[in-house]
Short mmCIF file of C-alpha atoms in Angstrom, two decimals:
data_model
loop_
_atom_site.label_atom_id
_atom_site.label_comp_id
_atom_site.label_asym_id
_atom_site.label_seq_id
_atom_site.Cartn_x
_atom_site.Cartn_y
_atom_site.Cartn_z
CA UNK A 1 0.00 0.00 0.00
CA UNK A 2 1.89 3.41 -1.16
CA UNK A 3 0.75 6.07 1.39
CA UNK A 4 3.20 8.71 1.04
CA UNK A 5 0.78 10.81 -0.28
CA UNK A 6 -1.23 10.88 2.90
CA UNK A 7 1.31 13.13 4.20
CA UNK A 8 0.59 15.85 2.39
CA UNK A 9 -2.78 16.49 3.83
CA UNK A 10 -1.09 17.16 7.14
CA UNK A 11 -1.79 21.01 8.32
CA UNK A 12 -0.57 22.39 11.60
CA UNK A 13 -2.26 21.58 14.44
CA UNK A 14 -0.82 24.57 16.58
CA UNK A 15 1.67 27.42 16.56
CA UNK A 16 5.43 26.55 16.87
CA UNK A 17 7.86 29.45 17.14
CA UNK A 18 10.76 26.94 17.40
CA UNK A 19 12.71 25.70 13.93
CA UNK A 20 14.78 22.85 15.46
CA UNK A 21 13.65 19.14 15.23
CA UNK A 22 11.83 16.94 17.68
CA UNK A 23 13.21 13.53 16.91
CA UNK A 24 12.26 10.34 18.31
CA UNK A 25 14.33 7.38 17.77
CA UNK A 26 13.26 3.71 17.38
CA UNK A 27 15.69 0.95 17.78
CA UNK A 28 15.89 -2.34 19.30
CA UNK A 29 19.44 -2.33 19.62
CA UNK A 30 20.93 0.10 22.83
CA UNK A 31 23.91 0.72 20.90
CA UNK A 32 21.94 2.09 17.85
CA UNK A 33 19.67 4.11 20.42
CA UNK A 34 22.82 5.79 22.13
CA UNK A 35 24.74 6.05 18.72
CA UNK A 36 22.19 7.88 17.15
CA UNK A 37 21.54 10.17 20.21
CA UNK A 38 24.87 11.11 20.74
CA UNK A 39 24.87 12.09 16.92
CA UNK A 40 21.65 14.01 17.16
CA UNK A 41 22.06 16.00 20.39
CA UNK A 42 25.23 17.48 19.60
CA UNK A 43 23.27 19.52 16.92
CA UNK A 44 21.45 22.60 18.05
CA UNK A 45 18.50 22.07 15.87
CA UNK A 46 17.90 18.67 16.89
CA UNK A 47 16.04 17.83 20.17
CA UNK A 48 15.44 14.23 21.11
CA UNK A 49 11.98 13.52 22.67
CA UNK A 50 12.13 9.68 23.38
CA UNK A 51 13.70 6.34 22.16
CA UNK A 52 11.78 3.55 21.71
CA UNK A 53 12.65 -0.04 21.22
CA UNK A 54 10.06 -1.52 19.02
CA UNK A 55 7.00 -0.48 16.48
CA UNK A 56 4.44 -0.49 18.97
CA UNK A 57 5.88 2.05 21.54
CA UNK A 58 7.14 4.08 18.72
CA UNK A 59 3.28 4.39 17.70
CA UNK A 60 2.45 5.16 21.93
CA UNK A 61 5.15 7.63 22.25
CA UNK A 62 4.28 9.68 18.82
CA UNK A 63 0.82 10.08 20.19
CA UNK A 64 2.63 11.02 23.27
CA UNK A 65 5.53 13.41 22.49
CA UNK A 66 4.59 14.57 19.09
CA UNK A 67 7.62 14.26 17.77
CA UNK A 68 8.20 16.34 14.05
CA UNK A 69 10.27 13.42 13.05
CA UNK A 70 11.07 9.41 13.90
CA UNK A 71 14.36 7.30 12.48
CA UNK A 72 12.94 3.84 12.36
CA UNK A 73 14.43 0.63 12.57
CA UNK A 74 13.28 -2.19 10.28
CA UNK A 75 13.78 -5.78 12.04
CA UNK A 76 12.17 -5.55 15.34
CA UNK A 77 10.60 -7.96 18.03
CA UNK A 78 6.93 -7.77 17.81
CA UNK A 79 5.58 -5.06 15.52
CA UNK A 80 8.44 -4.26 12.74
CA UNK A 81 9.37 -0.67 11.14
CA UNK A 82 7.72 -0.93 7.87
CA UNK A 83 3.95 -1.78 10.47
CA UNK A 84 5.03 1.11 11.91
CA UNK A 85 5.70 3.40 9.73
CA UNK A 86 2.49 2.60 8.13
CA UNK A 87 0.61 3.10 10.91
CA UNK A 88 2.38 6.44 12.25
CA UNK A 89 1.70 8.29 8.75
CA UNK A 90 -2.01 7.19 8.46
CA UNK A 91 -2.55 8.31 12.15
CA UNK A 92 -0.12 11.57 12.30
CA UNK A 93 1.15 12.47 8.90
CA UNK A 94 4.62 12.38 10.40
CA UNK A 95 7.69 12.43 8.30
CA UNK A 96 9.67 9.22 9.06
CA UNK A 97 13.19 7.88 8.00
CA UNK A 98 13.88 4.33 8.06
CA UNK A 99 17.51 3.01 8.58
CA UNK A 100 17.80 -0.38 7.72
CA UNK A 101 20.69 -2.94 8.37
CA UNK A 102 18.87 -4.92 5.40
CA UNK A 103 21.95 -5.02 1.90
CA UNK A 104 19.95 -7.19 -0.77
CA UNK A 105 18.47 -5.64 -3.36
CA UNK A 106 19.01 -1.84 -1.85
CA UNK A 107 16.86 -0.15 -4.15
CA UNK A 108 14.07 -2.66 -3.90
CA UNK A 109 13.84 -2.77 -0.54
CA UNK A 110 13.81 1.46 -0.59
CA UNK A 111 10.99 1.07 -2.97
CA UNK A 112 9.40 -0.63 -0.68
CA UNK A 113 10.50 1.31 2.62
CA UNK A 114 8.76 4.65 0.71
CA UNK A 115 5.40 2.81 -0.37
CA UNK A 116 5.31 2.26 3.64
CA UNK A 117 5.15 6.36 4.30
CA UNK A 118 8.56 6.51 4.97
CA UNK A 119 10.24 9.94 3.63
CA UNK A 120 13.87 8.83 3.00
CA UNK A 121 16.29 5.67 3.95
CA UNK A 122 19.48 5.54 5.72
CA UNK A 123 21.51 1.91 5.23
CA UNK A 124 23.56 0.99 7.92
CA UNK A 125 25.79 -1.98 8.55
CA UNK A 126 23.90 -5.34 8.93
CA UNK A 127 26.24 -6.57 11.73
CA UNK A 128 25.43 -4.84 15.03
CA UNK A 129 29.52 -4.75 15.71
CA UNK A 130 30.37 -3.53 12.39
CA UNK A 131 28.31 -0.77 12.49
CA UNK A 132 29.86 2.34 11.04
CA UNK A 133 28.19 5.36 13.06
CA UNK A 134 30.87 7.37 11.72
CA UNK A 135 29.98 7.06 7.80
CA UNK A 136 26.97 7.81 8.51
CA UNK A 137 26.69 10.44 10.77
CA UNK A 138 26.47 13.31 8.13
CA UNK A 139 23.96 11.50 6.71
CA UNK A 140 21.56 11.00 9.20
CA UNK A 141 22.03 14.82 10.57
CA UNK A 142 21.13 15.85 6.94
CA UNK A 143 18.50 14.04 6.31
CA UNK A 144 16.91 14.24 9.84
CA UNK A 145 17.38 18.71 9.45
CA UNK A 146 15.97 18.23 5.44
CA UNK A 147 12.86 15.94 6.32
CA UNK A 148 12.31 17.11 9.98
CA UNK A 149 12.29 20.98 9.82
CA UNK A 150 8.44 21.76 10.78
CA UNK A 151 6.19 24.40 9.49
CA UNK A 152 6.04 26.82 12.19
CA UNK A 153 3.13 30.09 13.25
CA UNK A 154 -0.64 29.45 12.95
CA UNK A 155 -2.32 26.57 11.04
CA UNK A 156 -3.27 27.27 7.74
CA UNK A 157 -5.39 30.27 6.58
CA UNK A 158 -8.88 29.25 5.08
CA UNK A 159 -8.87 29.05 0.81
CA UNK A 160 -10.99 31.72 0.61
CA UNK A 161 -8.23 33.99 1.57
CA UNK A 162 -6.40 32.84 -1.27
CA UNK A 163 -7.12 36.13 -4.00
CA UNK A 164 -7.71 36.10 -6.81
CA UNK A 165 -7.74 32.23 -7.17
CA UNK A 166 -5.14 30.20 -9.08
CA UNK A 167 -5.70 31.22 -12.98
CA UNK A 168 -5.33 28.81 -16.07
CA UNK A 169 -1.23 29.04 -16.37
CA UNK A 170 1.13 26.76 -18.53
CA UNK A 171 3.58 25.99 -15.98
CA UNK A 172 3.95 25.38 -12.46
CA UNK A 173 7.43 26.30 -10.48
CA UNK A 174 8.27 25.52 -6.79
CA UNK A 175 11.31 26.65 -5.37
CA UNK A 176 12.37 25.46 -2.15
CA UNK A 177 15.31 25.30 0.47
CA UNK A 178 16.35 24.51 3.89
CA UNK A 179 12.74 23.73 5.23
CA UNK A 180 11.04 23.61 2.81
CA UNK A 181 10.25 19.82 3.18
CA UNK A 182 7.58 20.23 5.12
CA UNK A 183 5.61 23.01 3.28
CA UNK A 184 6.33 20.52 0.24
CA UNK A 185 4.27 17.94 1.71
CA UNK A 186 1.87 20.62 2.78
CA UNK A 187 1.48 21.70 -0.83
CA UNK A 188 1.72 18.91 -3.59
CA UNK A 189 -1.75 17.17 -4.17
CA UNK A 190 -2.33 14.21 -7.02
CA UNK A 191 -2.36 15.98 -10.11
CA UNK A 192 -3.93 14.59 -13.60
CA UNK A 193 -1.60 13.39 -16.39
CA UNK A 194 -2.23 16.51 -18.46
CA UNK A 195 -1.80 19.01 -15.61
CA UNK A 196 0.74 21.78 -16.73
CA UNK A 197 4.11 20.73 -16.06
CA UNK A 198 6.33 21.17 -12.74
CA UNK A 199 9.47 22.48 -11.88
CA UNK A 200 10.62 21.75 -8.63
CA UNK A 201 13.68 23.59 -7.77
CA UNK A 202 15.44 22.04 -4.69
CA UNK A 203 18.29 22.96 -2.70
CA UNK A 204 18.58 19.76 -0.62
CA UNK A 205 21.67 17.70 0.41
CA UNK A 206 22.52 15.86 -2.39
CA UNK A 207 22.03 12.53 0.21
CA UNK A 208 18.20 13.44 -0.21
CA UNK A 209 17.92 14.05 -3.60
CA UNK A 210 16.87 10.79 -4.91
CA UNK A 211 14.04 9.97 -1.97
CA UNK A 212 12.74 13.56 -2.69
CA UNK A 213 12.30 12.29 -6.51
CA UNK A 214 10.42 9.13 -5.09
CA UNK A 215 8.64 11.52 -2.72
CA UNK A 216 7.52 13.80 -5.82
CA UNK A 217 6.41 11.06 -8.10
CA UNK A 218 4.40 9.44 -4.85
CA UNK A 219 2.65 12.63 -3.81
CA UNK A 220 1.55 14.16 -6.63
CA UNK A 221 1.24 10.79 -8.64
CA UNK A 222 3.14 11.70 -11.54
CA UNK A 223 6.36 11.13 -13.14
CA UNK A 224 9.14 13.14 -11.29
CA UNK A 225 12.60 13.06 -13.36
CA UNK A 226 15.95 14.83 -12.94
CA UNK A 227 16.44 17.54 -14.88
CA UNK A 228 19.18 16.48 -17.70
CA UNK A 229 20.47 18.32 -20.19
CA UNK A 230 18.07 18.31 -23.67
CA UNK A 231 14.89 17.35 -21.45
CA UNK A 232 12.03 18.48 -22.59
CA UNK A 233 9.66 20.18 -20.57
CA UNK A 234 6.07 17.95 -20.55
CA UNK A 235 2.45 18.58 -19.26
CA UNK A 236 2.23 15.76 -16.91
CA UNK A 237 5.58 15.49 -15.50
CA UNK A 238 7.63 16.82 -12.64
CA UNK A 239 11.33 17.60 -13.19
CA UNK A 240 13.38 17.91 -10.24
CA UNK A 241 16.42 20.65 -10.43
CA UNK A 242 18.81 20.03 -7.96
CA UNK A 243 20.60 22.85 -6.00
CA UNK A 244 23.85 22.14 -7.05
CA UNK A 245 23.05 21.99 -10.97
CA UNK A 246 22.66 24.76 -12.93
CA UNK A 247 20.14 24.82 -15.64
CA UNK A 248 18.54 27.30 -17.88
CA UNK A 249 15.70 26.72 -19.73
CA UNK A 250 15.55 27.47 -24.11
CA UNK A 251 13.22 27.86 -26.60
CA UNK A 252 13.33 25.10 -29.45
CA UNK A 253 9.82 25.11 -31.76
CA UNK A 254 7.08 25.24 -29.63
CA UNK A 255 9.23 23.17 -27.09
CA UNK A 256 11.03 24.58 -23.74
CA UNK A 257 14.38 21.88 -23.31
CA UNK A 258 16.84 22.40 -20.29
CA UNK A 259 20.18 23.03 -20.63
CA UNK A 260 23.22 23.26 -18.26
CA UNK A 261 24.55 26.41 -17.73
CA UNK A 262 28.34 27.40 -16.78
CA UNK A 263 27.11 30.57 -15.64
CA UNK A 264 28.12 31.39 -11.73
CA UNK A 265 24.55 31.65 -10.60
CA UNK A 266 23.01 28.47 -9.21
CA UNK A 267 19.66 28.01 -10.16
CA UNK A 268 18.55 25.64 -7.95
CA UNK A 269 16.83 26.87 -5.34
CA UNK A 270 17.20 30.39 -6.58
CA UNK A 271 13.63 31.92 -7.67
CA UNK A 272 13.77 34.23 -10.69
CA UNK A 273 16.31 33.14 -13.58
CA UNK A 274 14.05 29.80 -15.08
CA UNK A 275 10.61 31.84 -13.91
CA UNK A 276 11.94 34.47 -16.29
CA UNK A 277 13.15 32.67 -18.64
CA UNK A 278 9.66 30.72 -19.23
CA UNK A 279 7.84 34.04 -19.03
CA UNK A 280 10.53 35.29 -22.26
CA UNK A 281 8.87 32.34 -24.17
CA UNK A 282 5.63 33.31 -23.53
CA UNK A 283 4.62 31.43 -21.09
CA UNK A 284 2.12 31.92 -17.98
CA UNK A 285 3.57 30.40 -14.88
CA UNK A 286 2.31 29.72 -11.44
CA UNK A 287 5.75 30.64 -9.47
CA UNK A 288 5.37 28.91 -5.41
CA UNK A 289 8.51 29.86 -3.32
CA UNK A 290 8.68 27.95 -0.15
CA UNK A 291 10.78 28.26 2.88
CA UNK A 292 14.46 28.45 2.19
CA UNK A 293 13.73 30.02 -1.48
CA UNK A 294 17.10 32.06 -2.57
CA UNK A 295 16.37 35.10 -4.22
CA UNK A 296 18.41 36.18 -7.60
CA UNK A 297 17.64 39.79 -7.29
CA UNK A 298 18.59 40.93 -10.92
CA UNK A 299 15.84 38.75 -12.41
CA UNK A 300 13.47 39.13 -9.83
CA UNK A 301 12.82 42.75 -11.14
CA UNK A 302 11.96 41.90 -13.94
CA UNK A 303 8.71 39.88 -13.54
CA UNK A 304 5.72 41.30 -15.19
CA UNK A 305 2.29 41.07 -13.25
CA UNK A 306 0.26 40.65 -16.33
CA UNK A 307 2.18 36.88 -16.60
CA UNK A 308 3.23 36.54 -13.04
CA UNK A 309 1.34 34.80 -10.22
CA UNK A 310 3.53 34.50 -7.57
CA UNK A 311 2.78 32.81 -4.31
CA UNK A 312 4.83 33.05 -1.49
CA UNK A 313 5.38 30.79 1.90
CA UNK A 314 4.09 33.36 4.88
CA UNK A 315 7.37 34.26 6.58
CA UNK A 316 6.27 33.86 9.79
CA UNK A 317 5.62 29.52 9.26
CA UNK A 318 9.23 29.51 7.68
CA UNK A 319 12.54 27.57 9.63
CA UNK A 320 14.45 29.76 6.90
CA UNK A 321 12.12 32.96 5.74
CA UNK A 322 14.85 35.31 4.36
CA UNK A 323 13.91 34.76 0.86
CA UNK A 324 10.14 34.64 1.14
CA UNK A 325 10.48 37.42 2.94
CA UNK A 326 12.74 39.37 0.49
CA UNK A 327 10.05 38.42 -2.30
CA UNK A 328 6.95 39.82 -0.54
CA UNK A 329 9.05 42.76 -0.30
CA UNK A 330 9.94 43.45 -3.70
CA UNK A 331 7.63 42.18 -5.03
CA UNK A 332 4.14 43.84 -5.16
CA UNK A 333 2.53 41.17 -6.86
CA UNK A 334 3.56 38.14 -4.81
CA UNK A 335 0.87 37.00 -2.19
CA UNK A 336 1.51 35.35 1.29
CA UNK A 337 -0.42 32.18 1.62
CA UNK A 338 -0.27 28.86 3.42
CA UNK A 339 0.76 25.59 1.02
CA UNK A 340 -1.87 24.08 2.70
CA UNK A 341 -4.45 26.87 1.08
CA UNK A 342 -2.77 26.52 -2.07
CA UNK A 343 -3.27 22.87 -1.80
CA UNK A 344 -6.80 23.21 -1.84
CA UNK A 345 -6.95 25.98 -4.69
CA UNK A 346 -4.89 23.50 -7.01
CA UNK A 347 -7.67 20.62 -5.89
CA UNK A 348 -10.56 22.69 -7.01
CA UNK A 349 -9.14 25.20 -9.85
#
């Protein structure tokens, strides 16, 4: 059963006015427990709420401590991780990273780990005394910041706030950084095979990079690729643009193709160079910056409101607002709204 998508529906329950991650751990092994909280709590942003040592008391202690995030073992006594993980998305829409000791078939297995709920995978050592903590210490404090990072201010406004609504447009851009996970998962709803297609513009750690493709294609239930040099942009696709690549977009027929770019700008996460360069060609795009959205400045002028709608993460529910806040700013056209609202005015648009 794939529910990934089930996280998306999540909205706040409450205000938070704290960016840092609440992390429970689950792990039947001590060692794992300690390792991984000795890891975590040196990091300012993360907070550890709890440990628990099998599925079941993982699933107690989430309705307990409300974590924002849970690492989750995968061979357990009683219930096991995948149960689990099941179970704690369905309940509480909670972002959760398995790390599994499991080595056949890797990317099988991760299939399978994401069709569970599960956000990302971290694969450790299958022998309890050859674990190496080390190797993978950067890796789980990246993906545990990426995934974990929680909306924070009020819940989400009603749609009706959301004015005017979402107009017909021919392309649909989200730009997102550190944070930005969560409004992601907020925002993205199942779209239909000939929806307008979608750039999302991530600047993620590049450890995250290929669960957040999984995560794309499983949430909006369409085919997410990497961006690639000569790819074609298509109604009914999603096309992932890492951080650390740099693409611009060019005109060839009646066809927009990427193309890498030696230019010094990364275009990543940065919102104005490939929103401008689609509005050059004609086209009407429906620009969403999210939290942790850079800001190229000396495009950003250049947007005209006639083909512009720009929608803009509120700053105030950001972990990283200084470039939605820089766009609401400059720009008199952009509007503030909650991905949750937008959610709802791509549902019914």
């Amino acid at each position: 059963m794939n529910v990934s998508a089930t996280i998306a529906t999540a909205t706040p329950a409450g205000a938070r006015t704290s960016a840092g991650v609440r992390l429970l751990i689950c792990d039947d092994s001590i060692f794992m427990r300690m390792a991984i909280r000795t890891l975590c709590q040196e990091h300012p942003d993360i907070e550890i709420v709890g440990e628990a040592k099998n599925g079941q008391e993982a699933i107690d202690m989430v309705a307990r401590l409300q974590p924002d995030l849970v690492t989750m073992d995968v061979d357990m006594p009683g219930m096991n991780g995948v149960s689990a993980t099941q179970t704690i998305v369905e309940s509480h829409q909670l972002p959760v990273i398995i790390l599994s000791g499991l080595t056949r078939r890797r990317s099988e297995m991760a299939a399978e780990f994401l069709d569970s709920g599960a956000v990302d995978v971290i694969w450790k050592s299958a022998s309890m005394m050859d674990i190496d903590i080390g190797g993978i210490a950067s890796i789980i404090i990246e993906k545990v910041l990426f995934w974990g990072r929680p909306l924070l201010g009020p819940p989400a406004e009603p749609v009706a706030r959301l004015e005017p609504p979402i107009r017909p447009f021919d392309a649909m851009m989200v730009t997102l950084g550190d944070g930005g996970a969560s409004a992601l998962r907020q925002l993205l709803t199942p779209l239909s095979n000939n929806h307008p297609p979608v750039i999302v513009a991530a600047q993620a750690p590049a450890s995250c990079m290929e669960s957040l493709l999984r995560n794309l294609s499983s949430m909006a239930g369409l085919q997410a690729v990497q961006a690639s040099d000569g790819l074609a942009l298509r109604p009914g696709q999603i096309v992932l643009v890492a951080g650390a690549t740099r693409f611009d977009l060019r005109l060839s027929g009646d066809q927009m193709l990427f193309q890498k770019t030696s230019t010094a700008l990364t275009h990543g996460a940065a919102f104005g160079p490939l929103h401008r360069t689609l509005m050059e060609a004609g086209r009407n795009v429906l620009s969403i910056a999210l939290s942790g959205t850079s800001i190229d400045e000396k495009t950003v002028g250049d947007l005209a409101p006639s083909q512009a709608q720009i929608l803009v993460q509120p700053p105030e529910t950001c972990p990283a607002p200084e470039g939605c806040a820089t766009l609401l700013r400059v720009l008199p056209i952009a509007q503030a709204v909650h991905p949750a609202t937008i959610r709802e005015a791509l549902q019914t648009r």
